[in-house]
PDB file of C-alpha atoms in Angstrom:
ATOM      1  CA  GLU A  23     -19.960-166.280 -88.223  1.00 94.00           C
ATOM      2  CA  LYS A  24     -18.410-169.783 -86.876  1.00 94.00           C
ATOM      3  CA  GLY A  25     -15.141-168.463 -86.390  1.00 95.00           C
ATOM      4  CA  TYR A  26     -16.040-165.083 -84.221  1.00 96.00           C
ATOM      5  CA  GLU A  27     -19.612-165.640 -83.135  1.00 95.00           C
ATOM      6  CA  THR A  28     -20.438-169.730 -82.196  1.00 93.00           C
ATOM      7  CA  GLY A  29     -16.946-170.156 -82.131  1.00 94.00           C
ATOM      8  CA  GLU A  30     -17.247-173.579 -83.930  1.00 93.00           C
ATOM      9  CA  HIS A  31     -14.357-173.090 -86.062  1.00 93.00           C
ATOM     10  CA  ALA A  32     -10.923-171.105 -85.460  1.00 92.00           C
ATOM     11  CA  PRO A  33     -10.389-169.179 -83.636  1.00 95.00           C
ATOM     12  CA  GLY A  34     -12.966-170.269 -81.004  1.00 95.00           C
ATOM     13  CA  LEU A  35     -13.793-166.536 -80.310  1.00 96.00           C
ATOM     14  CA  LYS A  36     -17.515-166.280 -78.860  1.00 95.00           C
ATOM     15  CA  LEU A  37     -18.231-162.411 -79.536  1.00 93.00           C
ATOM     16  CA  GLY A  38     -22.241-162.956 -79.864  1.00 87.00           C
ATOM     17  CA  GLY A  39     -23.570-160.357 -82.188  1.00 92.00           C
ATOM     18  CA  CYS A  40     -20.378-158.264 -83.305  1.00 94.00           C
ATOM     19  CA  GLY A  41     -17.626-160.757 -83.746  1.00 96.00           C
ATOM     20  CA  ALA A  42     -18.486-162.076 -87.321  1.00 97.00           C
ATOM     21  CA  TYR A  43     -19.575-158.282 -88.366  1.00 98.00           C
ATOM     22  CA  LYS A  44     -15.962-157.053 -87.391  1.00 98.00           C
ATOM     23  CA  ALA A  45     -14.005-159.486 -88.896  1.00 97.00           C
ATOM     24  CA  ALA A  46     -16.297-159.434 -92.102  1.00 98.00           C
ATOM     25  CA  HIS A  47     -15.308-155.499 -92.049  1.00 98.00           C
ATOM     26  CA  HIS A  48     -11.416-156.037 -91.481  1.00 98.00           C
ATOM     27  CA  ILE A  49     -11.857-158.663 -94.246  1.00 98.00           C
ATOM     28  CA  ILE A  50     -13.700-155.839 -96.539  1.00 98.00           C
ATOM     29  CA  LYS A  51     -11.335-153.492 -96.206  1.00 98.00           C
ATOM     30  CA  THR A  52      -8.150-155.705 -96.685  1.00 98.00           C
ATOM     31  CA  HIS A  53      -9.021-157.077 -99.956  1.00 98.00           C
ATOM     32  CA  ALA A  54      -9.836-153.700-100.843  1.00 98.00           C
ATOM     33  CA  LYS A  55      -6.103-152.799 -99.606  1.00 98.00           C
ATOM     34  CA  VAL A  56      -4.941-155.890-101.546  1.00 98.00           C
ATOM     35  CA  TRP A  57      -6.592-155.023-104.824  1.00 98.00           C
ATOM     36  CA  HIS A  58      -5.457-151.479-105.119  1.00 98.00           C
ATOM     37  CA  SER A  59      -1.596-152.819-103.930  1.00 98.00           C
ATOM     38  CA  TYR A  60      -2.262-155.100-106.975  1.00 98.00           C
ATOM     39  CA  ASN A  61      -3.763-152.256-109.300  1.00 98.00           C
ATOM     40  CA  ASN A  62      -1.201-149.778-108.275  1.00 98.00           C
ATOM     41  CA  THR A  63       2.008-151.576-108.915  1.00 98.00           C
ATOM     42  CA  TRP A  64       1.869-154.988-110.949  1.00 98.00           C
ATOM     43  CA  ARG A  65      -1.003-154.812-113.203  1.00 98.00           C
ATOM     44  CA  SER A  66       0.421-152.593-115.917  1.00 98.00           C
ATOM     45  CA  GLU A  67       3.584-155.265-115.669  1.00 97.00           C
ATOM     46  CA  GLN A  68       1.455-158.484-115.425  1.00 98.00           C
ATOM     47  CA  GLN A  69      -2.239-157.826-116.764  1.00 98.00           C
ATOM     48  CA  GLY A  70      -3.645-159.847-113.576  1.00 98.00           C
ATOM     49  CA  MET A  71      -6.582-160.136-112.112  1.00 98.00           C
ATOM     50  CA  VAL A  72      -7.346-159.802-108.241  1.00 98.00           C
ATOM     51  CA  GLY A  73     -11.008-161.061-106.970  1.00 98.00           C
ATOM     52  CA  ILE A  74     -12.651-162.080-104.252  1.00 98.00           C
ATOM     53  CA  SER A  75     -14.542-166.055-103.736  1.00 98.00           C
ATOM     54  CA  LEU A  76     -17.441-165.782-101.556  1.00 98.00           C
ATOM     55  CA  THR A  77     -19.704-168.524-100.412  1.00 97.00           C
ATOM     56  CA  SER A  78     -23.817-168.611-100.465  1.00 97.00           C
ATOM     57  CA  GLY A  79     -26.633-170.527-100.334  1.00 97.00           C
ATOM     58  CA  TRP A  80     -29.805-169.227-102.133  1.00 98.00           C
ATOM     59  CA  GLY A  81     -32.853-168.721-100.299  1.00 98.00           C
ATOM     60  CA  GLU A  82     -36.316-169.025-101.765  1.00 98.00           C
ATOM     61  CA  PRO A  83     -39.574-167.522-100.183  1.00 98.00           C
ATOM     62  CA  VAL A  84     -41.511-170.408 -98.443  1.00 97.00           C
ATOM     63  CA  ASP A  85     -44.752-168.546-100.245  1.00 96.00           C
ATOM     64  CA  PRO A  86     -43.787-166.651-103.187  1.00 95.00           C
ATOM     65  CA  HIS A  87     -47.191-164.585-102.930  1.00 97.00           C
ATOM     66  CA  SER A  88     -46.294-163.451 -99.544  1.00 96.00           C
ATOM     67  CA  GLN A  89     -44.432-160.319 -99.410  1.00 97.00           C
ATOM     68  CA  ARG A  90     -43.191-160.772 -95.973  1.00 97.00           C
ATOM     69  CA  ASP A  91     -41.509-164.232 -97.282  1.00 97.00           C
ATOM     70  CA  ARG A  92     -40.380-162.671-100.256  1.00 97.00           C
ATOM     71  CA  ASP A  93     -38.678-159.975 -97.805  1.00 98.00           C
ATOM     72  CA  ALA A  94     -37.296-162.266 -95.966  1.00 98.00           C
ATOM     73  CA  ALA A  95     -35.821-164.559 -98.468  1.00 98.00           C
ATOM     74  CA  GLU A  96     -34.216-161.184 -99.790  1.00 98.00           C
ATOM     75  CA  ARG A  97     -32.698-160.813 -96.336  1.00 98.00           C
ATOM     76  CA  TYR A  98     -31.385-164.236 -96.338  1.00 98.00           C
ATOM     77  CA  ILE A  99     -29.297-163.712 -99.829  1.00 98.00           C
ATOM     78  CA  GLN A 100     -28.193-160.205 -98.966  1.00 98.00           C
ATOM     79  CA  PHE A 101     -26.945-161.628 -94.929  1.00 98.00           C
ATOM     80  CA  HIS A 102     -25.044-163.712 -96.808  1.00 97.00           C
ATOM     81  CA  LEU A 103     -23.535-162.878-100.540  1.00 98.00           C
ATOM     82  CA  GLY A 104     -24.764-159.241-100.074  1.00 98.00           C
ATOM     83  CA  TRP A 105     -22.910-158.704 -96.667  1.00 98.00           C
ATOM     84  CA  PHE A 106     -19.408-158.870 -98.609  1.00 98.00           C
ATOM     85  CA  ALA A 107     -20.195-158.338-102.215  1.00 98.00           C
ATOM     86  CA  ASN A 108     -22.471-155.432-101.631  1.00 98.00           C
ATOM     87  CA  PRO A 109     -19.726-153.094-100.069  1.00 98.00           C
ATOM     88  CA  ILE A 110     -17.392-154.171-103.100  1.00 98.00           C
ATOM     89  CA  TYR A 111     -20.035-153.810-105.853  1.00 98.00           C
ATOM     90  CA  ARG A 112     -21.803-151.181-104.826  1.00 98.00           C
ATOM     91  CA  GLY A 113     -20.045-149.536-102.307  1.00 97.00           C
ATOM     92  CA  ASP A 114     -21.957-150.075 -98.815  1.00 98.00           C
ATOM     93  CA  TYR A 115     -23.145-152.331 -96.782  1.00 98.00           C
ATOM     94  CA  PRO A 116     -26.833-153.719 -97.863  1.00 98.00           C
ATOM     95  CA  GLU A 117     -29.485-151.269 -96.945  1.00 98.00           C
ATOM     96  CA  VAL A 118     -31.519-154.296 -95.265  1.00 98.00           C
ATOM     97  CA  MET A 119     -28.792-155.165 -92.970  1.00 98.00           C
ATOM     98  CA  LYS A 120     -27.913-151.815 -91.746  1.00 98.00           C
ATOM     99  CA  ASN A 121     -31.835-151.597 -91.213  1.00 98.00           C
ATOM    100  CA  TYR A 122     -31.895-154.280 -88.969  1.00 96.00           C
ATOM    101  CA  ILE A 123     -29.035-154.397 -87.055  1.00 96.00           C
ATOM    102  CA  GLY A 124     -29.117-150.907 -86.507  1.00 96.00           C
ATOM    103  CA  ARG A 125     -32.703-151.561 -85.102  1.00 94.00           C
ATOM    104  CA  LYS A 126     -31.648-153.947 -82.823  1.00 93.00           C
ATOM    105  CA  SER A 127     -28.781-152.729 -81.503  1.00 94.00           C
ATOM    106  CA  ALA A 128     -30.893-149.689 -80.298  1.00 92.00           C
ATOM    107  CA  GLN A 129     -33.855-151.817 -78.805  1.00 90.00           C
ATOM    108  CA  GLN A 130     -31.028-152.847 -76.970  1.00 90.00           C
ATOM    109  CA  GLY A 131     -30.264-149.758 -75.797  1.00 90.00           C
ATOM    110  CA  LEU A 132     -26.194-149.690 -77.606  1.00 91.00           C
ATOM    111  CA  GLY A 133     -25.557-146.045 -78.817  1.00 92.00           C
ATOM    112  CA  THR A 134     -24.133-147.369 -81.801  1.00 96.00           C
ATOM    113  CA  SER A 135     -25.141-150.442 -84.493  1.00 97.00           C
ATOM    114  CA  ARG A 136     -23.398-153.439 -83.991  1.00 97.00           C
ATOM    115  CA  LEU A 137     -22.559-153.541 -88.222  1.00 98.00           C
ATOM    116  CA  PRO A 138     -19.753-151.243 -88.444  1.00 98.00           C
ATOM    117  CA  THR A 139     -19.924-148.496 -90.908  1.00 98.00           C
ATOM    118  CA  PHE A 140     -17.541-147.229 -93.714  1.00 98.00           C
ATOM    119  CA  SER A 141     -16.277-143.834 -94.015  1.00 98.00           C
ATOM    120  CA  VAL A 142     -17.073-142.222 -97.252  1.00 98.00           C
ATOM    121  CA  GLN A 143     -13.371-142.372 -98.538  1.00 98.00           C
ATOM    122  CA  GLU A 144     -13.527-146.499 -97.528  1.00 98.00           C
ATOM    123  CA  LYS A 145     -16.464-146.961 -99.750  1.00 98.00           C
ATOM    124  CA  THR A 146     -15.023-144.841-102.834  1.00 98.00           C
ATOM    125  CA  TYR A 147     -11.886-147.030-101.843  1.00 98.00           C
ATOM    126  CA  ILE A 148     -13.770-150.695-101.530  1.00 98.00           C
ATOM    127  CA  LYS A 149     -16.188-149.835-104.280  1.00 98.00           C
ATOM    128  CA  GLY A 150     -15.068-151.650-107.428  1.00 98.00           C
ATOM    129  CA  THR A 151     -12.135-153.944-106.429  1.00 98.00           C
ATOM    130  CA  SER A 152     -12.674-157.256-107.751  1.00 98.00           C
ATOM    131  CA  ASP A 153     -12.096-158.092-111.428  1.00 98.00           C
ATOM    132  CA  PHE A 154     -13.972-161.065-110.918  1.00 98.00           C
ATOM    133  CA  LEU A 155     -16.518-162.587-108.688  1.00 98.00           C
ATOM    134  CA  GLY A 156     -15.452-166.077-107.161  1.00 98.00           C
ATOM    135  CA  ILE A 157     -18.867-168.593-105.811  1.00 98.00           C
ATOM    136  CA  GLY A 158     -18.836-170.941-103.754  1.00 98.00           C
ATOM    137  CA  HIS A 159     -22.509-172.712-104.414  1.00 98.00           C
ATOM    138  CA  PHE A 160     -23.713-176.075-102.655  1.00 97.00           C
ATOM    139  CA  THR A 161     -27.180-175.589-101.453  1.00 96.00           C
ATOM    140  CA  THR A 162     -30.978-173.851-101.197  1.00 97.00           C
ATOM    141  CA  ARG A 163     -32.888-173.527 -98.289  1.00 97.00           C
ATOM    142  CA  TYR A 164     -36.654-172.141 -98.283  1.00 97.00           C
ATOM    143  CA  VAL A 165     -37.220-169.018 -96.090  1.00 97.00           C
ATOM    144  CA  LEU A 166     -40.208-167.567 -94.238  1.00 96.00           C
ATOM    145  CA  GLN A 167     -40.419-164.519 -91.877  1.00 95.00           C
ATOM    146  CA  LYS A 168     -39.785-165.458 -88.335  1.00 94.00           C
ATOM    147  CA  SER A 169     -39.019-162.553 -85.257  1.00 91.00           C
ATOM    148  CA  PHE A 170     -36.629-162.737 -82.993  1.00 86.00           C
ATOM    149  CA  PRO A 171     -37.665-160.694 -80.103  1.00 77.00           C
ATOM    150  CA  PHE A 172     -35.121-158.263 -78.954  1.00 67.00           C
ATOM    151  CA  LEU A 173     -34.444-159.839 -75.485  1.00 64.00           C
ATOM    152  CA  GLN A 174     -32.522-162.670 -76.356  1.00 65.00           C
ATOM    153  CA  VAL A 175     -29.182-163.024 -76.858  1.00 76.00           C
ATOM    154  CA  SER A 176     -28.357-160.776 -79.839  1.00 88.00           C
ATOM    155  CA  SER A 177     -26.803-163.156 -83.137  1.00 92.00           C
ATOM    156  CA  TYR A 178     -26.039-162.952 -86.591  1.00 94.00           C
ATOM    157  CA  HIS A 179     -28.974-165.122 -86.926  1.00 92.00           C
ATOM    158  CA  THR A 180     -31.949-164.016 -84.862  1.00 93.00           C
ATOM    159  CA  ASP A 181     -31.069-159.800 -86.799  1.00 95.00           C
ATOM    160  CA  ARG A 182     -31.776-161.262 -89.855  1.00 96.00           C
ATOM    161  CA  ASP A 183     -35.659-162.090 -88.412  1.00 95.00           C
ATOM    162  CA  LEU A 184     -35.936-165.662 -90.820  1.00 96.00           C
ATOM    163  CA  ALA A 185     -36.479-169.443 -90.577  1.00 96.00           C
ATOM    164  CA  GLU A 186     -34.751-171.432 -92.702  1.00 96.00           C
ATOM    165  CA  LEU A 187     -36.650-174.667 -93.921  1.00 95.00           C
ATOM    166  CA  VAL A 188     -35.717-177.647 -96.323  1.00 94.00           C
ATOM    167  CA  ASP A 189     -38.271-179.827 -98.655  1.00 94.00           C
ATOM    168  CA  PRO A 190     -37.654-183.379 -97.310  1.00 91.00           C
ATOM    169  CA  LYS A 191     -37.940-184.696-100.895  1.00 93.00           C
ATOM    170  CA  TRP A 192     -34.555-182.723-101.451  1.00 92.00           C
ATOM    171  CA  PRO A 193     -31.683-185.461-101.939  1.00 88.00           C
ATOM    172  CA  ALA A 194     -29.572-185.074 -99.219  1.00 82.00           C
ATOM    173  CA  PRO A 195     -26.978-187.480 -99.871  1.00 73.00           C
ATOM    174  CA  GLY A 196     -24.188-185.792 -97.793  1.00 70.00           C
ATOM    175  CA  PRO A 197     -24.284-184.611 -94.391  1.00 74.00           C
ATOM    176  CA  LYS A 198     -27.641-182.817 -92.968  1.00 78.00           C
ATOM    177  CA  TRP A 199     -26.238-179.291 -94.123  1.00 84.00           C
ATOM    178  CA  LEU A 200     -26.277-180.036 -97.537  1.00 91.00           C
ATOM    179  CA  TYR A 201     -29.329-180.786 -99.891  1.00 93.00           C
ATOM    180  CA  SER A 202     -29.421-181.001-103.993  1.00 94.00           C
ATOM    181  CA  VAL A 203     -31.483-178.319-104.862  1.00 96.00           C
ATOM    182  CA  PRO A 204     -29.704-177.446-108.208  1.00 97.00           C
ATOM    183  CA  TRP A 205     -32.426-175.006-109.209  1.00 97.00           C
ATOM    184  CA  GLY A 206     -31.227-172.687-106.387  1.00 98.00           C
ATOM    185  CA  PHE A 207     -27.941-172.493-108.336  1.00 98.00           C
ATOM    186  CA  ARG A 208     -29.149-170.416-111.000  1.00 98.00           C
ATOM    187  CA  ARG A 209     -31.070-167.855-109.400  1.00 98.00           C
ATOM    188  CA  LEU A 210     -28.401-167.306-107.637  1.00 98.00           C
ATOM    189  CA  LEU A 211     -25.801-166.453-110.468  1.00 98.00           C
ATOM    190  CA  ASN A 212     -29.261-164.541-112.142  1.00 98.00           C
ATOM    191  CA  PHE A 213     -29.606-162.690-108.803  1.00 98.00           C
ATOM    192  CA  ILE A 214     -25.343-161.926-108.964  1.00 98.00           C
ATOM    193  CA  LYS A 215     -25.984-160.336-112.681  1.00 98.00           C
ATOM    194  CA  THR A 216     -28.767-158.179-111.861  1.00 98.00           C
ATOM    195  CA  GLN A 217     -27.722-156.803-108.125  1.00 98.00           C
ATOM    196  CA  TYR A 218     -23.918-156.470-109.023  1.00 98.00           C
ATOM    197  CA  GLY A 219     -24.043-155.598-113.177  1.00 97.00           C
ATOM    198  CA  ASN A 220     -23.323-158.491-114.415  1.00 98.00           C
ATOM    199  CA  PRO A 221     -19.769-159.272-113.066  1.00 98.00           C
ATOM    200  CA  LEU A 222     -17.262-161.948-114.787  1.00 98.00           C
ATOM    201  CA  ILE A 223     -17.923-165.210-112.462  1.00 98.00           C
ATOM    202  CA  TYR A 224     -15.229-167.907-111.646  1.00 98.00           C
ATOM    203  CA  VAL A 225     -16.988-170.737-109.954  1.00 98.00           C
ATOM    204  CA  THR A 226     -14.817-171.784-107.183  1.00 98.00           C
ATOM    205  CA  GLU A 227     -16.365-174.560-105.277  1.00 97.00           C
ATOM    206  CA  ASN A 228     -19.525-176.382-105.919  1.00 97.00           C
ATOM    207  CA  GLY A 229     -19.809-180.486-104.632  1.00 96.00           C
ATOM    208  CA  VAL A 230     -21.287-182.701-101.985  1.00 94.00           C
ATOM    209  CA  SER A 231     -19.570-184.999 -99.846  1.00 92.00           C
ATOM    210  CA  GLU A 232     -20.444-188.089 -98.150  1.00 84.00           C
ATOM    211  CA  GLN A 233     -21.783-189.034 -95.077  1.00 68.00           C
ATOM    212  CA  ALA A 234     -20.907-193.051 -95.064  1.00 64.00           C
ATOM    213  CA  GLN A 235     -18.009-193.882 -96.106  1.00 66.00           C
ATOM    214  CA  CYS A 236     -18.053-195.192 -99.864  1.00 65.00           C
ATOM    215  CA  THR A 237     -16.538-198.552 -99.281  1.00 67.00           C
ATOM    216  CA  GLN A 238     -17.171-199.297-103.361  1.00 75.00           C
ATOM    217  CA  LEU A 239     -15.931-196.067-104.464  1.00 87.00           C
ATOM    218  CA  CYS A 240     -19.366-195.991-106.410  1.00 87.00           C
ATOM    219  CA  ASP A 241     -20.669-192.148-105.786  1.00 90.00           C
ATOM    220  CA  GLU A 242     -23.642-191.990-108.141  1.00 90.00           C
ATOM    221  CA  TRP A 243     -25.169-189.195-105.849  1.00 90.00           C
ATOM    222  CA  ARG A 244     -21.843-187.119-106.533  1.00 93.00           C
ATOM    223  CA  MET A 245     -22.412-187.932-110.298  1.00 94.00           C
ATOM    224  CA  GLU A 246     -26.148-186.904-110.476  1.00 93.00           C
ATOM    225  CA  TYR A 247     -25.486-183.594-107.661  1.00 94.00           C
ATOM    226  CA  LEU A 248     -22.953-182.595-110.445  1.00 95.00           C
ATOM    227  CA  LYS A 249     -25.411-183.283-113.589  1.00 95.00           C
ATOM    228  CA  GLY A 250     -27.608-181.357-111.674  1.00 95.00           C
ATOM    229  CA  TYR A 251     -25.512-178.277-110.709  1.00 97.00           C
ATOM    230  CA  ILE A 252     -23.366-177.921-113.938  1.00 96.00           C
ATOM    231  CA  ASN A 253     -26.688-177.883-115.943  1.00 95.00           C
ATOM    232  CA  GLU A 254     -28.089-175.216-114.159  1.00 97.00           C
ATOM    233  CA  ILE A 255     -24.939-173.187-115.037  1.00 96.00           C
ATOM    234  CA  LEU A 256     -25.591-173.708-118.106  1.00 95.00           C
ATOM    235  CA  LYS A 257     -29.327-172.859-118.335  1.00 96.00           C
ATOM    236  CA  ALA A 258     -27.180-169.419-116.340  1.00 97.00           C
ATOM    237  CA  LEU A 259     -25.291-169.131-119.473  1.00 96.00           C
ATOM    238  CA  ASN A 260     -28.011-168.715-121.796  1.00 95.00           C
ATOM    239  CA  ASP A 261     -29.606-166.582-119.149  1.00 97.00           C
ATOM    240  CA  GLY A 262     -26.734-163.946-120.010  1.00 98.00           C
ATOM    241  CA  VAL A 263     -24.622-164.547-116.813  1.00 98.00           C
ATOM    242  CA  ASN A 264     -20.952-163.847-117.306  1.00 98.00           C
ATOM    243  CA  VAL A 265     -20.331-167.543-115.452  1.00 98.00           C
ATOM    244  CA  LYS A 266     -16.576-167.892-117.452  1.00 97.00           C
ATOM    245  CA  GLY A 267     -15.094-170.823-115.507  1.00 96.00           C
ATOM    246  CA  TYR A 268     -16.213-174.017-112.845  1.00 96.00           C
ATOM    247  CA  THR A 269     -14.378-175.351-110.008  1.00 96.00           C
ATOM    248  CA  ALA A 270     -15.725-178.981-108.741  1.00 97.00           C
ATOM    249  CA  TRP A 271     -15.249-179.080-104.928  1.00 95.00           C
ATOM    250  CA  SER A 272     -13.059-181.135-104.595  1.00 95.00           C
ATOM    251  CA  LEU A 273     -10.040-183.523-106.003  1.00 96.00           C
ATOM    252  CA  LEU A 274      -9.166-185.124-103.085  1.00 96.00           C
ATOM    253  CA  ASP A 275     -10.980-186.162 -99.828  1.00 93.00           C
ATOM    254  CA  LYS A 276      -9.504-183.504 -97.288  1.00 92.00           C
ATOM    255  CA  PHE A 277      -9.149-182.171 -93.947  1.00 91.00           C
ATOM    256  CA  GLU A 278     -13.128-180.232 -93.221  1.00 88.00           C
ATOM    257  CA  TRP A 279     -12.812-177.643 -90.885  1.00 87.00           C
ATOM    258  CA  ASN A 280     -14.452-178.626 -87.190  1.00 85.00           C
ATOM    259  CA  LYS A 281     -15.395-182.279 -89.185  1.00 85.00           C
ATOM    260  CA  GLY A 282     -11.694-182.996 -89.909  1.00 88.00           C
ATOM    261  CA  PHE A 283     -11.477-186.187 -92.212  1.00 88.00           C
ATOM    262  CA  SER A 284     -14.876-187.492 -91.425  1.00 86.00           C
ATOM    263  CA  GLU A 285     -16.566-185.843 -94.451  1.00 88.00           C
ATOM    264  CA  ARG A 286     -15.256-186.693 -97.684  1.00 92.00           C
ATOM    265  CA  PHE A 287     -15.841-184.127-100.836  1.00 94.00           C
ATOM    266  CA  GLY A 288     -13.635-185.485-102.541  1.00 94.00           C
ATOM    267  CA  PHE A 289     -12.958-187.175-106.406  1.00 95.00           C
ATOM    268  CA  TYR A 290     -10.289-189.442-104.912  1.00 95.00           C
ATOM    269  CA  HIS A 291     -11.073-190.984-102.019  1.00 93.00           C
ATOM    270  CA  ILE A 292      -7.668-191.162 -99.319  1.00 93.00           C
ATOM    271  CA  ASP A 293      -7.201-193.764 -96.761  1.00 92.00           C
ATOM    272  CA  PHE A 294      -6.073-191.547 -94.137  1.00 92.00           C
ATOM    273  CA  LYS A 295      -5.503-194.512 -91.894  1.00 92.00           C
ATOM    274  CA  ASN A 296      -2.938-195.470 -93.887  1.00 95.00           C
ATOM    275  CA  LYS A 297       0.646-193.628 -93.265  1.00 96.00           C
ATOM    276  CA  ASN A 298       1.181-193.481 -97.267  1.00 97.00           C
ATOM    277  CA  LYS A 299      -2.176-192.042 -97.525  1.00 95.00           C
ATOM    278  CA  PRO A 300      -2.877-194.074-100.545  1.00 96.00           C
ATOM    279  CA  ARG A 301      -5.737-192.410-103.103  1.00 95.00           C
ATOM    280  CA  TYR A 302      -8.220-194.241-105.325  1.00 94.00           C
ATOM    281  CA  PRO A 303     -10.616-192.467-107.553  1.00 95.00           C
ATOM    282  CA  LYS A 304     -14.246-192.724-107.186  1.00 95.00           C
ATOM    283  CA  ALA A 305     -16.435-193.762-109.964  1.00 94.00           C
ATOM    284  CA  SER A 306     -17.398-189.339-110.292  1.00 95.00           C
ATOM    285  CA  VAL A 307     -13.730-189.856-111.621  1.00 96.00           C
ATOM    286  CA  ASP A 308     -14.585-190.499-114.892  1.00 95.00           C
ATOM    287  CA  TYR A 309     -17.668-188.928-115.261  1.00 95.00           C
ATOM    288  CA  TYR A 310     -16.506-185.815-114.508  1.00 96.00           C
ATOM    289  CA  LYS A 311     -13.010-186.575-116.615  1.00 95.00           C
ATOM    290  CA  LYS A 312     -15.667-186.749-119.768  1.00 93.00           C
ATOM    291  CA  ILE A 313     -17.257-183.724-118.776  1.00 93.00           C
ATOM    292  CA  ILE A 314     -14.046-181.624-118.763  1.00 92.00           C
ATOM    293  CA  SER A 315     -13.241-183.633-121.539  1.00 91.00           C
ATOM    294  CA  ALA A 316     -15.825-182.150-123.825  1.00 88.00           C
ATOM    295  CA  ASN A 317     -16.603-178.978-121.686  1.00 86.00           C
ATOM    296  CA  GLY A 318     -19.763-179.920-120.761  1.00 83.00           C
ATOM    297  CA  PHE A 319     -22.212-182.966-121.371  1.00 85.00           C
ATOM    298  CA  PRO A 320     -20.686-185.252-123.994  1.00 79.00           C
ATOM    299  CA  ASN A 321     -22.663-186.617-126.849  1.00 75.00           C
ATOM    300  CA  PRO A 322     -22.493-190.661-125.940  1.00 68.00           C
ATOM    301  CA  ARG A 323     -20.964-191.500-129.465  1.00 67.00           C
ATOM    302  CA  GLU A 324     -18.603-189.015-129.270  1.00 57.00           C
ATOM    303  CA  VAL A 325     -17.334-190.249-125.759  1.00 52.00           C
ATOM    304  CA  MET A 326     -17.237-193.709-127.420  1.00 53.00           C
ATOM    305  CA  ALA A 327     -15.255-192.904-130.385  1.00 45.00           C
TER     306      ALA A 327
END
C-alpha cells in the first residue's frame, strides 16, 4: 500500500485504489509458485518448510456491543491479515474485501472490481501453500464504522469504511504509530487459530523503537514492551495457539524504510556517524538474554545462581 498506492516507500508509485491490490495479487501467486517449486523438487530430500511472514495489527471494536463497530473491526483485520492469509489458508480473498471493493468499484462506474480475481485453478494452486505462518505484530487500534462516499478518490483506506483510534492512556514510547497494547497480540493469535485452522506460527517481528536518541542506553520501556507482549504469547499458548518460536525486532539499530536511521528498534545502539559504526548494548540486552536463556520469564533466584 505504501509502495504502490501512497508512494511513501519504494518503488514510490501512486496507483490509487488499484496498485496495492495488483501488487498483492502477484505476491500471493508468486509465493504459491515458490512453495510448489520447493514441494516438488526439494522437500523429499531436505525435509524443509516454506511459509510466509505477514505483518498485522489487531483491530478492537470501539463499542463491543455495537454490531457496526464489530463488523468494522472484522474488516480491519480481514483487510490487513486476511488479504494475504485467506487466499493461502482458505483459497480466496476474504468475502468482505470482495464485497466492499466490488461495490465501490461499481459505484465508480468501473466494469470490474479493482480487486483482482483468482481463477478456479489459481485458488486450488494457492490454497495450502504455507507450512507455517510467520507473524509480525507491533500494535493495536480501536476501530469504528466510518462511511467514505464513493465520490472520493478511491484508496485502500477508503475501501474499508472504518476509522482507527488509539487510547491516549496507551504507552507510546516510539514512533507515533506504535502504541504498546500487549493484549491485542493474544487476540490476534487466537483469531489466526480459529480462522486458519490453528497453523504452526513463528513470531517473526515484535518490538518497539525509540523516538529520542537513548544516549544513556536505558530503554526500560523496551523491556516493559517485551515483557507485556511475550506474556500475552504465553497466554495464547495456554489458549492452544500453536506458537513455536519468537523473534524480537531487532538485534541492531538499522535502516528503517523511509525513516532511514532515525528510527531505532535495536537491542544494540549503532553510532551511524562513526565510520566504524560501533555497537553499544542497551539495557534491554541483558534483560532479553535472561529471557532467552530461561526460554521464558526466569525465576529471579535461578538468574542469580
